[in-house]
Tab-separated table of C-alpha atoms and ligand atoms in Angstrom:
chain	number	residue	atom	x	y	z
A	1	MET	CA	8.140	34.218	-18.304
A	2	GLY	CA	10.236	35.952	-15.635
A	3	ASP	CA	13.974	35.289	-15.671
A	4	ASN	CA	14.044	33.589	-12.346
A	5	ILE	CA	10.948	31.454	-12.575
A	6	ASP	CA	10.701	27.744	-13.391
A	7	VAL	CA	6.904	27.538	-13.496
A	8	LEU	CA	4.444	30.330	-14.217
A	9	VAL	CA	1.493	30.286	-11.825
A	10	HIS	CA	-1.484	31.970	-13.484
A	11	GLU	CA	-4.072	33.038	-10.912
A	12	VAL	CA	-7.580	32.740	-12.359
A	13	GLY	CA	-9.606	33.404	-9.188
A	14	PRO	CA	-10.913	36.869	-10.084
A	15	ARG	CA	-12.467	35.257	-13.182
A	16	ASP	CA	-12.982	31.506	-12.738
A	17	GLY	CA	-13.519	31.725	-8.978
A	18	LEU	CA	-15.790	34.747	-8.882
A	19	GLN	CA	-17.901	33.742	-11.868
A	20	SER	CA	-19.254	30.725	-10.023
A	21	ILE	CA	-20.057	32.253	-6.619
A	22	LYS	CA	-23.066	34.332	-5.578
A	23	THR	CA	-21.351	37.155	-3.700
A	24	ILE	CA	-20.788	40.075	-6.056
A	25	PHE	CA	-17.343	41.555	-5.515
A	26	PRO	CA	-17.223	45.349	-5.838
A	27	THR	CA	-14.585	46.602	-8.268
A	28	GLN	CA	-12.413	47.888	-5.439
A	29	ALA	CA	-12.469	44.504	-3.672
A	30	LYS	CA	-11.295	42.806	-6.882
A	31	LEU	CA	-8.515	45.352	-7.282
A	32	ASP	CA	-7.379	45.020	-3.652
A	33	TRP	CA	-7.152	41.268	-4.188
A	34	ILE	CA	-5.331	41.568	-7.520
A	35	LYS	CA	-2.839	44.153	-6.209
A	36	SER	CA	-2.127	42.139	-3.085
A	37	GLU	CA	-1.586	38.913	-5.022
A	38	ALA	CA	0.656	40.620	-7.574
A	39	ALA	CA	2.680	42.066	-4.682
A	40	ALA	CA	3.071	38.503	-3.340
A	41	GLY	CA	4.856	37.722	-6.602
A	42	VAL	CA	2.118	36.115	-8.701
A	43	PRO	CA	3.241	37.048	-12.213
A	44	GLN	CA	-0.028	36.669	-14.143
A	45	ILE	CA	-3.656	37.112	-13.120
A	46	GLN	CA	-6.834	36.540	-15.124
A	47	VAL	CA	-8.752	39.561	-13.875
A	48	GLY	CA	-12.109	39.020	-15.593
A	49	SER	CA	-13.969	38.061	-18.729
A	50	PHE	CA	-15.622	40.098	-21.451
A	51	VAL	CA	-19.086	38.575	-21.561
A	52	ARG	CA	-22.576	40.033	-21.721
A	53	PRO	CA	-23.166	41.728	-18.342
A	54	ASP	CA	-26.750	40.477	-18.197
A	55	LEU	CA	-25.438	36.892	-18.399
A	56	LEU	CA	-22.672	37.387	-15.825
A	57	PRO	CA	-23.142	40.509	-13.669
A	58	GLN	CA	-20.027	39.607	-11.631
A	59	MET	CA	-17.888	40.398	-14.711
A	60	ALA	CA	-19.648	43.644	-15.739
A	61	ASP	CA	-16.731	45.788	-14.529
A	62	THR	CA	-13.995	43.858	-16.351
A	63	ALA	CA	-12.892	46.817	-18.530
A	64	GLU	CA	-12.353	48.959	-15.430
A	65	VAL	CA	-10.580	46.152	-13.568
A	66	VAL	CA	-8.265	45.696	-16.568
A	67	ARG	CA	-7.616	49.443	-16.792
A	68	GLN	CA	-6.480	49.642	-13.185
A	69	SER	CA	-4.657	46.290	-13.205
A	70	LEU	CA	-2.511	47.506	-16.099
A	71	GLU	CA	-0.968	50.031	-13.679
A	72	ILE	CA	0.428	47.254	-11.477
A	73	PRO	CA	4.149	46.861	-12.236
A	74	ASP	CA	5.359	43.551	-13.727
A	75	LEU	CA	1.894	41.950	-13.794
A	76	THR	CA	0.655	40.181	-16.907
A	77	VAL	CA	-3.033	41.064	-17.099
A	78	ALA	CA	-5.081	38.263	-18.649
A	79	VAL	CA	-8.784	38.010	-19.503
A	80	LEU	CA	-11.096	35.377	-20.948
A	81	VAL	CA	-13.520	35.785	-23.852
A	82	PRO	CA	-16.122	33.447	-25.386
A	83	ASN	CA	-16.483	35.073	-28.825
A	84	LEU	CA	-15.411	37.748	-31.322
A	85	LYS	CA	-17.324	40.596	-29.668
A	86	GLY	CA	-15.737	39.837	-26.289
A	87	ALA	CA	-12.306	39.576	-27.915
A	88	GLN	CA	-12.680	42.964	-29.610
A	89	ASN	CA	-13.556	44.567	-26.281
A	90	ALA	CA	-10.663	42.757	-24.632
A	91	ILE	CA	-8.151	43.866	-27.277
A	92	LEU	CA	-9.337	47.475	-26.954
A	93	SER	CA	-9.031	47.256	-23.150
A	94	GLY	CA	-5.281	46.754	-23.516
A	95	ALA	CA	-5.176	43.441	-21.617
A	96	HIS	CA	-1.841	41.703	-22.203
A	97	GLN	CA	-3.221	38.222	-22.812
A	98	ILE	CA	-6.607	37.117	-24.097
A	99	GLY	CA	-7.813	33.585	-23.633
A	100	VAL	CA	-10.361	32.597	-26.250
A	101	VAL	CA	-12.302	29.625	-25.000
A	102	MET	CA	-14.004	26.832	-26.921
A	103	SER	CA	-14.745	23.235	-26.028
A	104	VAL	CA	-13.443	20.030	-27.567
A	105	SER	CA	-16.915	18.569	-27.128
A	106	GLN	CA	-19.373	19.856	-29.726
A	107	ALA	CA	-22.268	19.495	-27.289
A	108	HIS	CA	-20.426	21.297	-24.477
A	109	ASN	CA	-19.438	24.143	-26.803
A	110	LYS	CA	-23.041	24.519	-27.862
A	111	SER	CA	-24.366	24.561	-24.291
A	112	ASN	CA	-21.544	26.738	-22.894
A	113	ILE	CA	-21.219	29.445	-25.560
A	114	ASN	CA	-23.992	28.554	-28.020
A	115	ARG	CA	-21.651	27.897	-30.939
A	116	THR	CA	-20.571	24.963	-33.014
A	117	ILE	CA	-16.844	24.244	-33.009
A	118	ALA	CA	-16.686	25.408	-36.636
A	119	GLU	CA	-18.277	28.724	-35.627
A	120	SER	CA	-15.837	29.103	-32.735
A	121	LEU	CA	-12.870	28.446	-35.052
A	122	GLU	CA	-14.223	31.005	-37.525
A	123	ASP	CA	-14.530	33.481	-34.614
A	124	PHE	CA	-10.935	32.701	-33.697
A	125	ARG	CA	-9.781	33.481	-37.254
A	126	LYS	CA	-11.547	36.844	-37.092
A	127	ILE	CA	-10.116	37.559	-33.627
A	128	ILE	CA	-6.565	37.080	-34.928
A	129	GLU	CA	-7.396	39.215	-37.963
A	130	TYR	CA	-8.788	41.980	-35.734
A	131	ARG	CA	-5.780	41.819	-33.378
A	132	ASN	CA	-3.369	42.094	-36.318
A	133	GLN	CA	-5.303	45.069	-37.669
A	134	VAL	CA	-5.488	47.184	-34.492
A	135	ASP	CA	-2.246	45.891	-32.975
A	136	PRO	CA	0.166	45.378	-35.906
A	137	GLU	CA	3.065	44.636	-33.543
A	138	ARG	CA	0.965	41.771	-32.170
A	139	LYS	CA	1.781	42.612	-28.564
A	140	THR	CA	-1.576	41.316	-27.345
A	141	VAL	CA	-1.088	37.603	-26.826
A	142	ILE	CA	-3.985	35.498	-28.090
A	143	SER	CA	-4.308	32.178	-26.313
A	144	GLY	CA	-6.368	29.369	-27.798
A	145	GLY	CA	-8.211	27.672	-24.963
A	146	LEU	CA	-9.529	24.134	-25.275
A	147	ALA	CA	-12.134	23.451	-22.604
A	148	THR	CA	-13.184	19.885	-21.772
A	149	SER	CA	-9.921	18.505	-23.220
A	150	PHE	CA	-10.233	15.393	-21.071
A	151	GLY	CA	-13.974	14.927	-21.072
A	152	CYS	CA	-17.223	16.545	-20.047
A	153	THR	CA	-20.523	15.838	-18.370
A	154	ILE	CA	-22.391	15.833	-21.689
A	155	SER	CA	-20.193	13.816	-24.061
A	156	GLY	CA	-18.045	11.754	-21.665
A	157	PRO	CA	-14.317	11.260	-22.383
A	158	ALA	CA	-12.731	13.520	-25.037
A	159	PRO	CA	-10.982	11.640	-27.883
A	160	VAL	CA	-7.278	12.619	-27.939
A	161	ARG	CA	-7.373	12.984	-31.747
A	162	ASP	CA	-10.089	15.647	-31.380
A	163	VAL	CA	-7.890	17.640	-28.988
A	164	MET	CA	-4.908	17.357	-31.378
A	165	TRP	CA	-6.993	18.391	-34.390
A	166	GLN	CA	-8.409	21.434	-32.621
A	167	ALA	CA	-4.997	22.454	-31.226
A	168	GLU	CA	-3.538	22.300	-34.725
A	169	GLN	CA	-6.416	24.353	-36.134
A	170	LEU	CA	-5.891	27.071	-33.505
A	171	LEU	CA	-2.176	27.247	-34.271
A	172	LYS	CA	-2.802	27.367	-38.030
A	173	LEU	CA	-5.173	30.274	-37.443
A	174	GLY	CA	-2.449	32.131	-35.537
A	175	ALA	CA	-2.776	31.314	-31.822
A	176	ASP	CA	0.289	32.530	-29.890
A	177	ARG	CA	-0.154	29.861	-27.250
A	178	LEU	CA	-2.551	27.145	-26.104
A	179	SER	CA	-4.363	26.421	-22.871
A	180	ILE	CA	-5.561	22.893	-22.219
A	181	ALA	CA	-8.344	22.712	-19.660
A	182	ASP	CA	-9.917	19.975	-17.588
A	183	THR	CA	-12.990	22.151	-17.224
A	184	VAL	CA	-15.145	19.843	-15.137
A	185	GLY	CA	-12.553	17.643	-13.444
A	186	PHE	CA	-12.496	14.562	-15.680
A	187	ALA	CA	-8.775	13.908	-15.909
A	188	ASN	CA	-6.480	11.464	-14.147
A	189	PRO	CA	-2.676	11.843	-14.027
A	190	ARG	CA	-1.917	9.058	-16.537
A	191	GLN	CA	-4.350	10.582	-19.028
A	192	VAL	CA	-2.789	14.029	-18.470
A	193	LYS	CA	0.751	12.785	-19.092
A	194	ASP	CA	-0.359	10.896	-22.227
A	195	LEU	CA	-2.301	13.856	-23.629
A	196	PHE	CA	0.505	16.384	-23.162
A	197	ASP	CA	3.111	13.916	-24.511
A	198	GLU	CA	0.945	13.512	-27.609
A	199	LEU	CA	0.372	17.276	-27.849
A	200	TYR	CA	4.104	18.049	-27.808
A	201	ARG	CA	4.681	15.322	-30.419
A	202	THR	CA	1.977	16.934	-32.553
A	203	ILE	CA	2.783	20.646	-32.239
A	204	GLY	CA	6.427	20.615	-31.148
A	205	LYS	CA	7.983	22.201	-28.068
A	206	ASP	CA	8.106	25.820	-29.239
A	207	VAL	CA	4.498	26.833	-28.569
A	208	PRO	CA	3.847	27.838	-24.950
A	209	VAL	CA	1.197	25.574	-23.453
A	210	GLY	CA	-0.672	26.155	-20.202
A	211	ALA	CA	-2.795	23.706	-18.236
A	212	HIS	CA	-5.962	24.268	-16.235
A	213	PHE	CA	-7.123	21.658	-13.735
A	214	HIS	CA	-10.029	21.259	-11.378
A	215	ASP	CA	-9.952	19.254	-8.174
A	216	THR	CA	-13.448	17.841	-8.561
A	217	ARG	CA	-12.361	14.294	-7.692
A	218	GLY	CA	-9.259	15.083	-5.643
A	219	LEU	CA	-6.797	14.651	-8.520
A	220	GLY	CA	-6.101	18.307	-9.271
A	221	LEU	CA	-2.537	18.571	-7.953
A	222	ALA	CA	-1.642	15.081	-9.157
A	223	ASN	CA	-2.792	16.145	-12.613
A	224	ALA	CA	-0.763	19.356	-12.364
A	225	PHE	CA	2.304	17.285	-11.500
A	226	ALA	CA	1.672	14.954	-14.436
A	227	ALA	CA	1.511	18.006	-16.724
A	228	LEU	CA	4.827	19.252	-15.298
A	229	GLU	CA	6.364	15.833	-15.961
A	230	ALA	CA	5.265	16.127	-19.591
A	231	GLY	CA	6.923	19.547	-19.886
A	232	VAL	CA	4.144	22.053	-19.145
A	233	ARG	CA	5.479	25.166	-17.395
A	234	GLU	CA	2.340	27.304	-16.999
A	235	LEU	CA	-0.433	26.300	-14.596
A	236	ASP	CA	-3.760	27.953	-13.793
A	237	SER	CA	-5.004	27.960	-10.211
A	238	CYS	CA	-7.373	29.734	-7.888
A	239	LEU	CA	-6.577	31.268	-4.502
A	240	GLY	CA	-8.480	29.319	-1.851
A	241	GLY	CA	-9.776	27.043	-4.625
A	242	LEU	CA	-12.593	29.521	-4.998
A	243	GLY	CA	-15.484	28.690	-7.267
A	244	GLY	CA	-16.536	25.101	-6.802
A	245	CYS	CA	-17.999	23.190	-9.698
A	246	PRO	CA	-21.285	24.306	-11.256
A	247	TYR	CA	-22.158	20.680	-12.107
A	248	ALA	CA	-21.416	19.176	-8.709
A	249	PRO	CA	-22.613	21.227	-5.733
A	250	GLY	CA	-20.120	21.130	-2.872
A	251	ALA	CA	-17.331	19.761	-5.066
A	252	SER	CA	-13.938	21.467	-5.222
A	253	GLY	CA	-13.238	23.867	-8.058
A	254	ASN	CA	-9.935	24.948	-9.542
A	255	ILE	CA	-6.726	23.685	-7.999
A	256	VAL	CA	-5.703	25.795	-5.013
A	257	THR	CA	-3.008	28.404	-5.723
A	258	GLU	CA	-1.340	28.237	-2.312
A	259	ASP	CA	-1.237	24.405	-2.345
A	260	LEU	CA	0.170	24.467	-5.888
A	261	VAL	CA	2.831	27.020	-4.936
A	262	PHE	CA	3.788	24.872	-1.940
A	263	MET	CA	4.061	21.771	-4.152
A	264	LEU	CA	6.264	23.600	-6.659
A	265	GLU	CA	8.467	25.456	-4.183
A	266	SER	CA	8.996	22.432	-1.930
A	267	GLY	CA	9.968	20.413	-5.005
A	268	GLY	CA	12.645	22.889	-6.062
A	269	MET	CA	10.650	24.721	-8.741
A	270	LYS	CA	10.757	28.497	-8.438
A	271	THR	CA	7.527	30.434	-8.814
A	272	GLY	CA	8.754	33.822	-7.566
A	273	ILE	CA	5.814	33.799	-5.132
A	274	ASP	CA	6.143	34.491	-1.396
A	275	LEU	CA	3.869	32.002	0.372
A	276	ASP	CA	3.476	34.141	3.526
A	277	ALA	CA	2.372	37.121	1.477
A	278	LEU	CA	0.074	34.856	-0.561
A	279	MET	CA	-1.636	33.687	2.634
A	280	GLU	CA	-2.236	37.332	3.567
A	281	THR	CA	-3.891	37.834	0.180
A	282	ARG	CA	-6.056	34.799	0.923
A	283	GLU	CA	-7.232	36.426	4.165
A	284	LEU	CA	-8.012	39.619	2.304
A	285	MET	CA	-10.039	37.722	-0.309
A	286	ILE	CA	-11.942	35.767	2.348
A	287	HIS	CA	-12.848	39.037	4.053
A	288	HIS	CA	-15.038	39.857	1.019
A	289	LEU	CA	-16.486	36.372	0.560
A	290	ASN	CA	-19.605	36.503	2.679
A	291	GLY	CA	-19.097	32.971	3.962
A	292	GLU	CA	-18.690	31.326	0.530
A	293	PRO	CA	-16.656	28.113	0.927
A	294	THR	CA	-12.944	27.945	0.167
A	295	GLN	CA	-10.642	24.961	-0.291
A	296	GLY	CA	-7.041	24.167	0.448
A	297	THR	CA	-4.889	22.264	2.912
A	298	PHE	CA	-1.741	24.402	3.212
A	299	VAL	CA	-3.799	26.972	5.097
A	300	THR	CA	-4.555	24.418	7.840
A	301	ALA	CA	-1.266	22.539	8.082
A	302	GLY	CA	1.224	25.324	7.298
A	303	PRO	CA	4.727	24.553	6.056
A	304	PRO	CA	6.561	21.470	7.370
A	305	LEU	CA	9.550	21.868	9.695
A	306	GLY	CA	12.628	22.925	7.744
A	307	PHE	CA	10.725	23.987	4.627
A	308	VAL	CA	12.761	26.241	2.357
A	309	ALA	CA	10.987	27.670	-0.657
A	310	ALA	CA	12.959	27.196	-3.901
A	311	SER	CA	12.499	30.887	-4.656
A	312	ASN	CA	14.252	31.742	-1.354
A	313	ALA	CA	17.031	29.157	-1.583
A	314	ALA	CA	20.550	30.503	-2.157
B	401	LIG	ZN1	-11.634	26.450	-14.119
């Protein structure tokens, strides 16, 4: 994390946002967006995912997007992968951070990536082994991602003990960090605080932990705040809340980056992000969107009178 940052905002729009909309972004449009958002001060961007191009044509150019993103100064280039094959491609691409995703719900894991949890954990073991082989200095950060950590549309609420067990397994296998995701917008703030409190009791405070929330039922930012209260210092978000929810047409998707940055900066937490520049990036992204819906309230209301961003305060 940067020296002068209290909370790391991890933009996931070029992956999570784009993967759930119809408009195909040309490679150059993705790169314009990524460069502009990095210039606004966003320290980490998930630029794509290594998945089969026939399953997700929007992500077919991920290797090229990574290659060019790696030239952007001071940007941590992150990608997402569902399995060993994707992880191998991601490691070879030179991406700085690789999120390996699996679900806490057995049924969701099966329907999302066609694997049992045991198979996903075995993949994870091989991914760490492969990373250590080709990258003995272990510079590539491998993040263990737990989707549906609060519940899912197939299995209902996720038992906390299942999340703890899986988190411990990932760390035993060599995960450098964890990402806890409310993949389909199940969580409420009390549940979030309780889960992260329990997680830190279980794994200690030394492992970096990120959180990923959706705003499906309007609780996204409240959940992000609850995670902050529990000690989380890395949050995923999506510029313009791009992406929606594949299970609920019209529903909001990921929490909105600009609204999150406003919440953090107005509350005295430095993100290193310039909100004015971020809003220009939003315009640039919308230019390519072909009328796809976006979310967010900061864009309409603007900053309140007297607002001083923590990052700009003396
Ligand atoms: Zn998401």
